[in-house]
Amino acid sequence: MKILFALFISLFLTGPALFFAQSSTSSDDSGYTPESEYIDTYHVFIKVETNGSLLIEETISVYAASININHGIYRDIPFTKRLANGFNRVYPITIVAILKDGKEEPYHVEDNMGNTRIYLGSEDIYLTPGLYEYKIVYRIDEALNFNSDYTELYWNAIGTEWIFAINSASILIHLPGGAGDKLISHDAYIGHYGETFTNYTFERIGDILKYTADDAFQPETGFTVMTRWPNGIVAPPDEDQKFMKLFRDNTGFFVITAGIFLIMIYYIVMWFIAGRDPKKGSIMTYFDPPENLSPGAMRYILGMKYDPKIFSTTIISLAVKGKIQITEDREKYKLVVTTDTLSGMTDEEKAVFNALFSGRRSIDVDNAYHSEFAEAINKCKSTLKTRYEITYFVQNRHIFIPGLILTIIVVFTGVLLFSANFIAAFVLGWLSFWTFGVAVLIKSVGQVWIDAFTSTQKKGSKFAGAIGMTLFSSVFVAGEIVGIVILFFVMNTSYWLLPVCIIAILINYIFYRLLKAPTLAGRALMDKIEGFRMYIGAAEKGRIEVLNPPAKDIATFEKFLPYALTFDMEKNWAGYFHDVLEAAKQGPSSYSPSWYNGSSFSSSDFGSFTSSIGSGLTSALSSASTSPSSGGGGGGSSGGGGGGGGGGGW
């Protein structure tokens, strides 16, 4: 049996050469100089087998001049292609023989981003300048396309990624079982990727088809054939075989999809057990903060999380209570201590006050003091967490974190199975973190543009800041685009990877929010906060007036202004007190808040002032807490179908 196999290989290797010999061009007549490297002749013989496999022999005659070709050549053969439906198709490759000048040649194989890269030659041997003939024989399984009306060989026999010019090129195809007499079409395409030039000569002798290029090829010029014949000569796969082929070639997709489905079931079950909110009670209007809660505490409890506005409302609350004064000059803020007594402060207000003013009477809101502001923010967070979390709401992180870890494992496993490429998994991991950062940046850019358009003061500087922020962020957005291009175009990863990863992110984000739940005590307190919020928002002004609210005067306006800011209702609050503020403006001494001294205050537009102090101080405090250093007949084309790739020297 081994003797018969060896005899077959010998005939297979030498037989095509007899057919090609009549059209081969000698290197002596090539017109190339000894200083250049080129492919003199490139002949491809493809034997289509009745099981749908291809036995391919590539005969490549190259001139080596010790420029790129020192040890030999390399050949990239794609083993994965992305189909029009977005799924991957894998072409299993088996190397049969590697020869140089008729003798066995050492070689080694590496994975190169979806290509099987075959290095012909040995790194211990250097070639002397001259002409060498290489033969690469390999088998490709499951290579044919089966349509309802025909069987098709659509094959990029000479890839578009060769770095050398090619003097003479031809393709010989041996069809099975009389298919040559029943051809439906026999097209070929020459050119760079996507081009459809047809400057070739076609010949047929029985089941042998020959395509000969009329002209020499420039580097990165390919030669693709598209041949169709009636069904029945090669047995097509049945539906079960088609599905198994799809499953094998896209195992990563099915792993990620099944994994995400199971993780979603896990989240749903755990939400049903531990994450459902207690039923809301009846909401009654409150005219004072329930349980003497601070503005920051109310926002923390309602949102069941910390956000930057909690810190700014805490600062404003300290100012309104007369503990500090906020001064502002051209959007530069400064906090000045007015009294050292801590009476009347809540726990988080005391923590912030001590962190900022230990050993000083004032502090500029500037990132020169980023460590002080970062410490104050951390103290504010930790105090609120200790005081209110668990008692009034639970994050259920012990449920969410396992789901998140499982999602990461499933996605990375799927990516590795999708591409069989660790680099692709690394790029996806990098892209995931990068995407998160870019999303935060884009959100910030949107906010600064909103501030620029809605601000009534210093519009020029705000627009300049928005433009600067946009330009800064564009660099990171460009990095995001480059990462996506590398992942989905250079590495040829399936398009389905992106939507399933987005779905995975969305599921985790949705359940991160859903799993947070108030306790029974928290639900009761939230109902009271909602009642106080109704008063601050003046949502039912007529009903509020009937219920004997607090005196409608400047003192009440200032006392509850931090709460209006924490509820994002500062304009509603200013509107509710519009007549009082207008009267104060017309009085003997025009109203000006004692807790604030700066250019943003305007007695003619209290609504804009309250919005400006809230957004401006929040932005300034966020910046101050950041370290300064962070920052044809068949519709084909050249390069289409299976096969392809290219090569070079090493």
Tab-separated table of C-alpha atoms in Angstrom, residues 64-432:
chain	number	residue	atom	x	y	z
A	64	ALA	CA	16.709	34.501	-4.750
A	65	ALA	CA	19.186	37.361	-4.361
A	66	SER	CA	19.661	37.335	-0.561
A	67	ILE	CA	17.377	40.353	-0.201
A	68	ASN	CA	14.176	38.870	1.232
A	69	ILE	CA	14.966	35.269	0.363
A	70	ASN	CA	17.829	34.108	2.565
A	71	HIS	CA	16.735	30.674	3.787
A	72	GLY	CA	13.804	30.083	1.448
A	73	ILE	CA	10.263	31.272	0.848
A	74	TYR	CA	7.153	31.190	2.977
A	75	ARG	CA	3.590	30.519	1.862
A	76	ASP	CA	0.498	31.818	3.678
A	77	ILE	CA	-2.573	29.637	3.107
A	78	PRO	CA	-5.790	30.862	4.773
A	79	PHE	CA	-7.524	28.147	6.771
A	80	THR	CA	-10.419	30.428	7.774
A	81	LYS	CA	-12.620	32.609	5.592
A	82	ARG	CA	-15.549	34.788	6.604
A	83	LEU	CA	-18.691	34.040	4.601
A	84	ALA	CA	-21.291	36.532	3.429
A	85	ASN	CA	-23.589	35.480	6.295
A	86	GLY	CA	-20.946	36.552	8.821
A	87	PHE	CA	-19.978	33.049	9.946
A	88	ASN	CA	-16.540	31.530	9.508
A	89	ARG	CA	-15.683	28.705	7.157
A	90	VAL	CA	-12.663	26.595	7.998
A	91	TYR	CA	-10.624	24.846	5.320
A	92	PRO	CA	-8.706	21.998	7.021
A	93	ILE	CA	-5.179	21.800	5.574
A	94	THR	CA	-2.914	18.745	5.458
A	95	ILE	CA	0.607	19.166	4.074
A	96	VAL	CA	1.549	16.221	1.841
A	97	ALA	CA	5.016	17.140	0.560
A	98	ILE	CA	7.508	20.026	0.397
A	99	LEU	CA	10.270	19.887	-2.237
A	100	LYS	CA	13.063	22.121	-3.482
A	101	ASP	CA	14.605	21.322	-6.855
A	102	GLY	CA	13.015	17.864	-6.727
A	103	LYS	CA	14.282	16.946	-3.251
A	104	GLU	CA	12.567	16.957	0.122
A	105	GLU	CA	12.955	20.323	1.832
A	106	PRO	CA	12.772	20.992	5.579
A	107	TYR	CA	9.925	23.246	6.644
A	108	HIS	CA	8.055	24.427	9.689
A	109	VAL	CA	4.520	25.734	10.139
A	110	GLU	CA	3.197	28.651	12.182
A	111	ASP	CA	-0.212	30.223	12.688
A	112	ASN	CA	-0.342	33.741	11.237
A	113	MET	CA	-3.667	35.438	12.062
A	114	GLY	CA	-5.939	32.941	10.344
A	115	ASN	CA	-3.304	31.721	7.877
A	116	THR	CA	-1.219	28.590	7.919
A	117	ARG	CA	2.261	29.974	7.243
A	118	ILE	CA	4.658	27.380	5.818
A	119	TYR	CA	8.339	28.317	6.019
A	120	LEU	CA	10.275	26.397	3.357
A	121	GLY	CA	13.955	25.911	4.152
A	122	SER	CA	16.122	25.825	7.243
A	123	GLU	CA	17.283	28.777	9.297
A	124	ASP	CA	20.719	27.143	9.436
A	125	ILE	CA	21.096	27.193	5.651
A	126	TYR	CA	21.567	30.349	3.565
A	127	LEU	CA	20.794	30.233	-0.148
A	128	THR	CA	23.284	31.456	-2.702
A	129	PRO	CA	21.746	33.778	-5.317
A	130	GLY	CA	20.060	31.834	-8.087
A	131	LEU	CA	16.882	30.196	-9.357
A	132	TYR	CA	15.119	27.620	-7.161
A	133	GLU	CA	12.018	25.542	-7.818
A	134	TYR	CA	9.753	24.814	-4.849
A	135	LYS	CA	6.818	22.416	-4.785
A	136	ILE	CA	4.158	22.629	-2.086
A	137	VAL	CA	1.640	19.775	-2.039
A	138	TYR	CA	-1.271	19.922	0.371
A	139	ARG	CA	-4.829	18.734	0.783
A	140	ILE	CA	-7.827	20.961	1.569
A	141	ASP	CA	-10.932	19.203	2.881
A	142	GLU	CA	-14.526	20.426	2.460
A	143	ALA	CA	-13.485	22.978	-0.157
A	144	LEU	CA	-16.390	22.907	-2.632
A	145	ASN	CA	-19.554	25.007	-2.554
A	146	PHE	CA	-22.875	23.230	-3.064
A	147	ASN	CA	-25.783	25.174	-4.545
A	148	SER	CA	-29.249	23.836	-5.324
A	149	ASP	CA	-28.411	23.976	-9.050
A	150	TYR	CA	-24.673	23.299	-9.248
A	151	THR	CA	-21.443	22.361	-7.537
A	152	GLU	CA	-18.785	25.080	-7.483
A	153	LEU	CA	-15.040	25.387	-7.107
A	154	TYR	CA	-14.363	29.035	-6.232
A	155	TRP	CA	-10.678	29.120	-5.446
A	156	ASN	CA	-8.059	31.815	-5.097
A	157	ALA	CA	-5.254	29.648	-6.469
A	158	ILE	CA	-2.590	32.375	-6.468
A	159	GLY	CA	-3.189	34.721	-3.547
A	160	THR	CA	-3.164	38.506	-3.651
A	161	GLU	CA	-0.597	38.865	-0.858
A	162	TRP	CA	2.593	37.765	-2.618
A	163	ILE	CA	5.295	40.403	-2.226
A	164	PHE	CA	7.042	39.361	-5.448
A	165	ALA	CA	6.223	39.973	-9.099
A	166	ILE	CA	5.292	36.839	-11.065
A	167	ASN	CA	6.589	36.420	-14.610
A	168	SER	CA	4.336	33.541	-15.678
A	169	ALA	CA	1.243	32.062	-13.987
A	170	SER	CA	-1.180	29.272	-14.800
A	171	ILE	CA	-3.780	27.053	-13.113
A	172	LEU	CA	-4.591	23.454	-14.062
A	173	ILE	CA	-7.773	21.861	-12.689
A	174	HIS	CA	-8.579	18.151	-12.881
A	175	LEU	CA	-12.344	17.723	-12.424
A	176	PRO	CA	-13.903	14.425	-11.313
A	177	GLY	CA	-16.097	11.975	-13.190
A	178	GLY	CA	-16.778	13.638	-16.557
A	179	ALA	CA	-17.593	17.056	-15.093
A	180	GLY	CA	-15.516	18.704	-17.824
A	181	ASP	CA	-18.074	17.746	-20.482
A	182	LYS	CA	-20.934	19.178	-18.400
A	183	LEU	CA	-19.470	22.523	-17.384
A	184	ILE	CA	-21.993	25.233	-16.541
A	185	SER	CA	-19.359	27.984	-16.375
A	186	HIS	CA	-15.579	28.390	-16.171
A	187	ASP	CA	-14.570	31.893	-15.112
A	188	ALA	CA	-11.332	33.330	-13.788
A	189	TYR	CA	-10.297	36.703	-12.393
A	190	ILE	CA	-6.909	38.397	-12.256
A	191	GLY	CA	-5.806	41.491	-10.350
A	192	HIS	CA	-5.454	43.002	-6.931
A	193	TYR	CA	-8.038	42.040	-4.320
A	194	GLY	CA	-11.558	42.677	-5.654
A	195	GLU	CA	-10.514	43.309	-9.277
A	196	THR	CA	-12.056	41.292	-12.126
A	197	PHE	CA	-9.636	41.434	-15.051
A	198	THR	CA	-9.888	38.503	-17.470
A	199	ASN	CA	-6.571	38.680	-19.310
A	200	TYR	CA	-6.058	34.918	-19.464
A	201	THR	CA	-6.332	32.065	-21.982
A	202	PHE	CA	-8.592	29.069	-21.313
A	203	GLU	CA	-8.154	25.513	-22.612
A	204	ARG	CA	-10.025	22.272	-21.875
A	205	ILE	CA	-9.095	18.676	-22.607
A	206	GLY	CA	-11.765	16.395	-21.168
A	207	ASP	CA	-11.824	16.925	-17.409
A	208	ILE	CA	-8.631	19.028	-17.488
A	209	LEU	CA	-9.104	22.818	-17.426
A	210	LYS	CA	-6.161	25.142	-17.951
A	211	TYR	CA	-6.071	28.890	-17.258
A	212	THR	CA	-2.937	30.728	-18.412
A	213	ALA	CA	-2.327	34.386	-17.576
A	214	ASP	CA	-1.555	36.509	-20.629
A	215	ASP	CA	0.656	38.951	-18.737
A	216	ALA	CA	3.143	39.039	-15.897
A	217	PHE	CA	1.824	39.879	-12.418
A	218	GLN	CA	2.850	42.810	-10.290
A	219	PRO	CA	3.230	42.152	-6.538
A	220	GLU	CA	-0.080	41.507	-4.724
A	221	THR	CA	-1.777	40.311	-7.917
A	222	GLY	CA	-3.931	37.207	-7.601
A	223	PHE	CA	-5.474	34.561	-9.869
A	224	THR	CA	-8.892	33.154	-8.909
A	225	VAL	CA	-10.983	30.501	-10.674
A	226	MET	CA	-14.738	29.931	-10.436
A	227	THR	CA	-15.840	26.699	-12.081
A	228	ARG	CA	-19.342	25.198	-11.899
A	229	TRP	CA	-20.730	21.835	-12.955
A	230	PRO	CA	-24.011	19.956	-12.333
A	231	ASN	CA	-24.776	18.371	-8.982
A	232	GLY	CA	-24.427	14.635	-8.540
A	233	ILE	CA	-20.809	14.145	-9.593
A	234	VAL	CA	-19.556	15.052	-6.121
A	235	ALA	CA	-21.884	13.967	-3.319
A	236	PRO	CA	-23.146	17.039	-1.428
A	237	PRO	CA	-23.367	17.020	2.371
A	238	ASP	CA	-26.786	16.353	3.901
A	239	GLU	CA	-28.452	18.804	6.311
A	240	ASP	CA	-26.952	17.167	9.391
A	241	GLN	CA	-23.483	17.334	7.860
A	242	LYS	CA	-24.003	20.986	6.918
A	243	PHE	CA	-24.992	21.870	10.465
A	244	MET	CA	-22.069	19.949	11.941
A	245	LYS	CA	-19.744	21.764	9.534
A	246	LEU	CA	-21.237	25.106	10.615
A	247	PHE	CA	-20.913	24.084	14.268
A	248	ARG	CA	-17.289	22.918	13.926
A	249	ASP	CA	-16.274	26.020	12.013
A	250	ASN	CA	-18.043	28.376	14.450
A	251	THR	CA	-17.793	26.554	17.759
A	252	GLY	CA	-16.934	29.836	19.457
A	253	PHE	CA	-20.245	31.401	18.446
A	254	PHE	CA	-22.258	28.503	19.832
A	255	VAL	CA	-20.176	28.407	23.028
A	256	ILE	CA	-20.685	32.136	23.633
A	257	THR	CA	-24.389	31.994	22.732
A	258	ALA	CA	-25.080	28.990	24.969
A	259	GLY	CA	-22.961	30.466	27.755
A	260	ILE	CA	-24.745	33.822	27.626
A	261	PHE	CA	-28.121	32.073	27.662
A	262	LEU	CA	-27.182	30.056	30.764
A	263	ILE	CA	-25.752	33.148	32.477
A	264	MET	CA	-28.984	35.019	31.736
A	265	ILE	CA	-30.983	32.147	33.283
A	266	TYR	CA	-28.698	32.353	36.331
A	267	TYR	CA	-29.292	36.096	36.637
A	268	ILE	CA	-33.068	35.751	36.224
A	269	VAL	CA	-33.307	33.052	38.900
A	270	MET	CA	-31.103	34.990	41.333
A	271	TRP	CA	-32.997	38.217	40.657
A	272	PHE	CA	-36.258	36.410	41.380
A	273	ILE	CA	-34.795	35.119	44.661
A	274	ALA	CA	-32.873	38.155	45.904
A	275	GLY	CA	-33.165	41.127	43.577
A	276	ARG	CA	-36.839	42.012	43.360
A	277	ASP	CA	-37.772	45.359	44.881
A	278	PRO	CA	-40.318	45.452	47.700
A	279	LYS	CA	-43.627	46.950	46.664
A	280	LYS	CA	-43.867	50.735	46.839
A	281	GLY	CA	-46.058	52.212	49.520
A	282	SER	CA	-48.333	55.224	49.264
A	283	ILE	CA	-46.426	58.467	48.710
A	284	MET	CA	-47.219	61.385	51.028
A	285	THR	CA	-45.764	64.858	50.667
A	286	TYR	CA	-42.990	65.735	53.136
A	287	PHE	CA	-41.910	69.328	53.734
A	288	ASP	CA	-38.733	68.461	55.627
A	289	PRO	CA	-35.987	65.951	54.871
A	290	PRO	CA	-37.152	62.598	56.236
A	291	GLU	CA	-35.018	61.345	59.125
A	292	ASN	CA	-32.891	64.481	58.728
A	293	LEU	CA	-31.101	62.980	55.725
A	294	SER	CA	-28.515	65.096	53.928
A	295	PRO	CA	-28.801	65.850	50.179
A	296	GLY	CA	-25.938	63.450	49.428
A	297	ALA	CA	-27.493	60.666	51.498
A	298	MET	CA	-30.827	61.031	49.691
A	299	ARG	CA	-29.173	60.784	46.276
A	300	TYR	CA	-27.086	57.819	47.440
A	301	ILE	CA	-30.098	55.921	48.772
A	302	LEU	CA	-32.401	56.645	45.821
A	303	GLY	CA	-29.754	55.713	43.231
A	304	MET	CA	-28.329	52.911	45.388
A	305	LYS	CA	-24.890	54.045	44.232
A	306	TYR	CA	-22.387	56.875	44.528
A	307	ASP	CA	-21.993	59.462	41.754
A	308	PRO	CA	-19.943	62.705	41.433
A	309	LYS	CA	-22.926	64.968	42.112
A	310	ILE	CA	-23.179	63.605	45.652
A	311	PHE	CA	-19.849	65.243	46.485
A	312	SER	CA	-20.759	68.602	44.935
A	313	THR	CA	-24.129	68.723	46.742
A	314	THR	CA	-22.301	67.894	49.970
A	315	ILE	CA	-20.006	70.889	49.406
A	316	ILE	CA	-22.980	73.160	48.639
A	317	SER	CA	-24.811	71.834	51.700
A	318	LEU	CA	-21.797	72.782	53.854
A	319	ALA	CA	-21.877	76.250	52.297
A	320	VAL	CA	-25.624	76.751	52.823
A	321	LYS	CA	-25.201	75.674	56.463
A	322	GLY	CA	-22.647	78.471	56.864
A	323	LYS	CA	-19.630	76.211	57.376
A	324	ILE	CA	-17.758	77.336	54.253
A	325	GLN	CA	-18.083	79.933	51.508
A	326	ILE	CA	-17.757	79.111	47.826
A	327	THR	CA	-15.922	81.796	45.876
A	328	GLU	CA	-15.648	81.812	42.105
A	329	ASP	CA	-13.701	83.922	39.648
A	330	ARG	CA	-13.823	83.077	35.941
A	331	GLU	CA	-14.884	79.511	36.663
A	332	LYS	CA	-12.046	79.035	39.172
A	333	TYR	CA	-13.525	77.913	42.490
A	334	LYS	CA	-12.177	78.244	46.013
A	335	LEU	CA	-13.590	76.907	49.283
A	336	VAL	CA	-13.075	79.065	52.391
A	337	VAL	CA	-13.823	78.008	55.983
A	338	THR	CA	-16.203	80.361	57.807
A	339	THR	CA	-16.570	78.421	61.083
A	340	ASP	CA	-14.763	75.512	62.716
A	341	THR	CA	-17.753	74.105	64.549
A	342	LEU	CA	-19.000	70.715	63.296
A	343	SER	CA	-22.472	71.020	64.820
A	344	GLY	CA	-25.308	70.572	62.349
A	345	MET	CA	-23.199	68.494	59.952
A	346	THR	CA	-24.093	64.945	58.936
A	347	ASP	CA	-21.483	62.180	59.152
A	348	GLU	CA	-20.361	62.420	55.506
A	349	GLU	CA	-20.256	66.229	55.693
A	350	LYS	CA	-17.951	65.999	58.712
A	351	ALA	CA	-15.742	63.502	56.869
A	352	VAL	CA	-15.456	65.791	53.831
A	353	PHE	CA	-14.861	68.908	55.948
A	354	ASN	CA	-12.065	67.255	57.945
A	355	ALA	CA	-10.403	65.811	54.832
A	356	LEU	CA	-10.322	69.161	53.002
A	357	PHE	CA	-9.616	71.619	55.812
A	358	SER	CA	-7.301	69.783	58.164
A	359	GLY	CA	-4.557	72.347	58.822
A	360	ARG	CA	-5.861	74.949	56.344
A	361	ARG	CA	-8.537	77.640	56.132
A	362	SER	CA	-9.109	77.492	52.391
A	363	ILE	CA	-8.448	75.292	49.377
A	364	ASP	CA	-8.501	75.957	45.639
A	365	VAL	CA	-10.669	73.609	43.582
A	366	ASP	CA	-7.735	72.613	41.414
A	367	ASN	CA	-5.956	69.370	40.612
A	368	ALA	CA	-2.894	70.725	42.380
A	369	TYR	CA	-4.835	69.464	45.416
A	370	HIS	CA	-5.986	66.272	43.721
A	371	SER	CA	-4.854	64.041	46.606
A	372	GLU	CA	-6.877	66.082	49.125
A	373	PHE	CA	-10.023	66.015	46.992
A	374	ALA	CA	-9.560	62.321	46.172
A	375	GLU	CA	-9.279	61.581	49.901
A	376	ALA	CA	-12.394	63.664	50.634
A	377	ILE	CA	-14.361	61.814	47.953
A	378	ASN	CA	-13.232	58.434	49.293
A	379	LYS	CA	-14.197	59.469	52.827
A	380	CYS	CA	-17.602	60.604	51.556
A	381	LYS	CA	-18.139	57.287	49.739
A	382	SER	CA	-17.038	55.106	52.632
A	383	THR	CA	-19.113	57.030	55.183
A	384	LEU	CA	-22.273	56.747	53.086
A	385	LYS	CA	-21.601	53.066	52.385
A	386	THR	CA	-21.071	52.252	56.060
A	387	ARG	CA	-24.110	54.242	57.175
A	388	TYR	CA	-26.717	53.294	54.556
A	389	GLU	CA	-25.758	50.237	52.498
A	390	ILE	CA	-27.043	46.897	53.816
A	391	THR	CA	-29.475	48.765	56.086
A	392	TYR	CA	-31.434	50.402	53.275
A	393	PHE	CA	-30.351	48.575	50.112
A	394	VAL	CA	-28.177	45.698	48.925
A	395	GLN	CA	-25.935	45.595	45.838
A	396	ASN	CA	-25.991	41.771	45.617
A	397	ARG	CA	-22.418	41.820	44.357
A	398	HIS	CA	-21.984	38.234	45.543
A	399	ILE	CA	-24.514	37.329	42.833
A	400	PHE	CA	-23.310	39.697	40.121
A	401	ILE	CA	-19.542	39.053	40.327
A	402	PRO	CA	-19.776	35.278	39.610
A	403	GLY	CA	-21.986	36.056	36.601
A	404	LEU	CA	-19.491	38.639	35.363
A	405	ILE	CA	-16.542	36.251	35.791
A	406	LEU	CA	-18.424	33.494	33.959
A	407	THR	CA	-19.207	35.938	31.146
A	408	ILE	CA	-15.522	36.837	30.763
A	409	ILE	CA	-14.525	33.150	30.719
A	410	VAL	CA	-17.230	32.275	28.180
A	411	VAL	CA	-16.387	35.175	25.855
A	412	PHE	CA	-12.633	34.564	25.910
A	413	THR	CA	-13.099	30.835	25.387
A	414	GLY	CA	-15.448	31.549	22.511
A	415	VAL	CA	-13.022	33.990	20.900
A	416	LEU	CA	-10.206	31.453	21.064
A	417	LEU	CA	-12.468	28.831	19.497
A	418	PHE	CA	-13.755	31.368	16.958
A	419	SER	CA	-10.324	32.300	15.661
A	420	ALA	CA	-7.956	29.647	17.031
A	421	ASN	CA	-5.782	32.670	17.676
A	422	PHE	CA	-4.562	33.890	21.063
A	423	ILE	CA	-3.796	37.301	19.553
A	424	ALA	CA	-7.479	37.743	18.691
A	425	ALA	CA	-8.429	36.966	22.295
A	426	PHE	CA	-5.841	39.455	23.510
A	427	VAL	CA	-7.132	42.134	21.121
A	428	LEU	CA	-10.694	41.490	22.289
A	429	GLY	CA	-9.624	41.762	25.933
A	430	TRP	CA	-7.764	44.989	25.279
A	431	LEU	CA	-10.674	46.289	23.213
A	432	SER	CA	-13.160	45.521	25.994
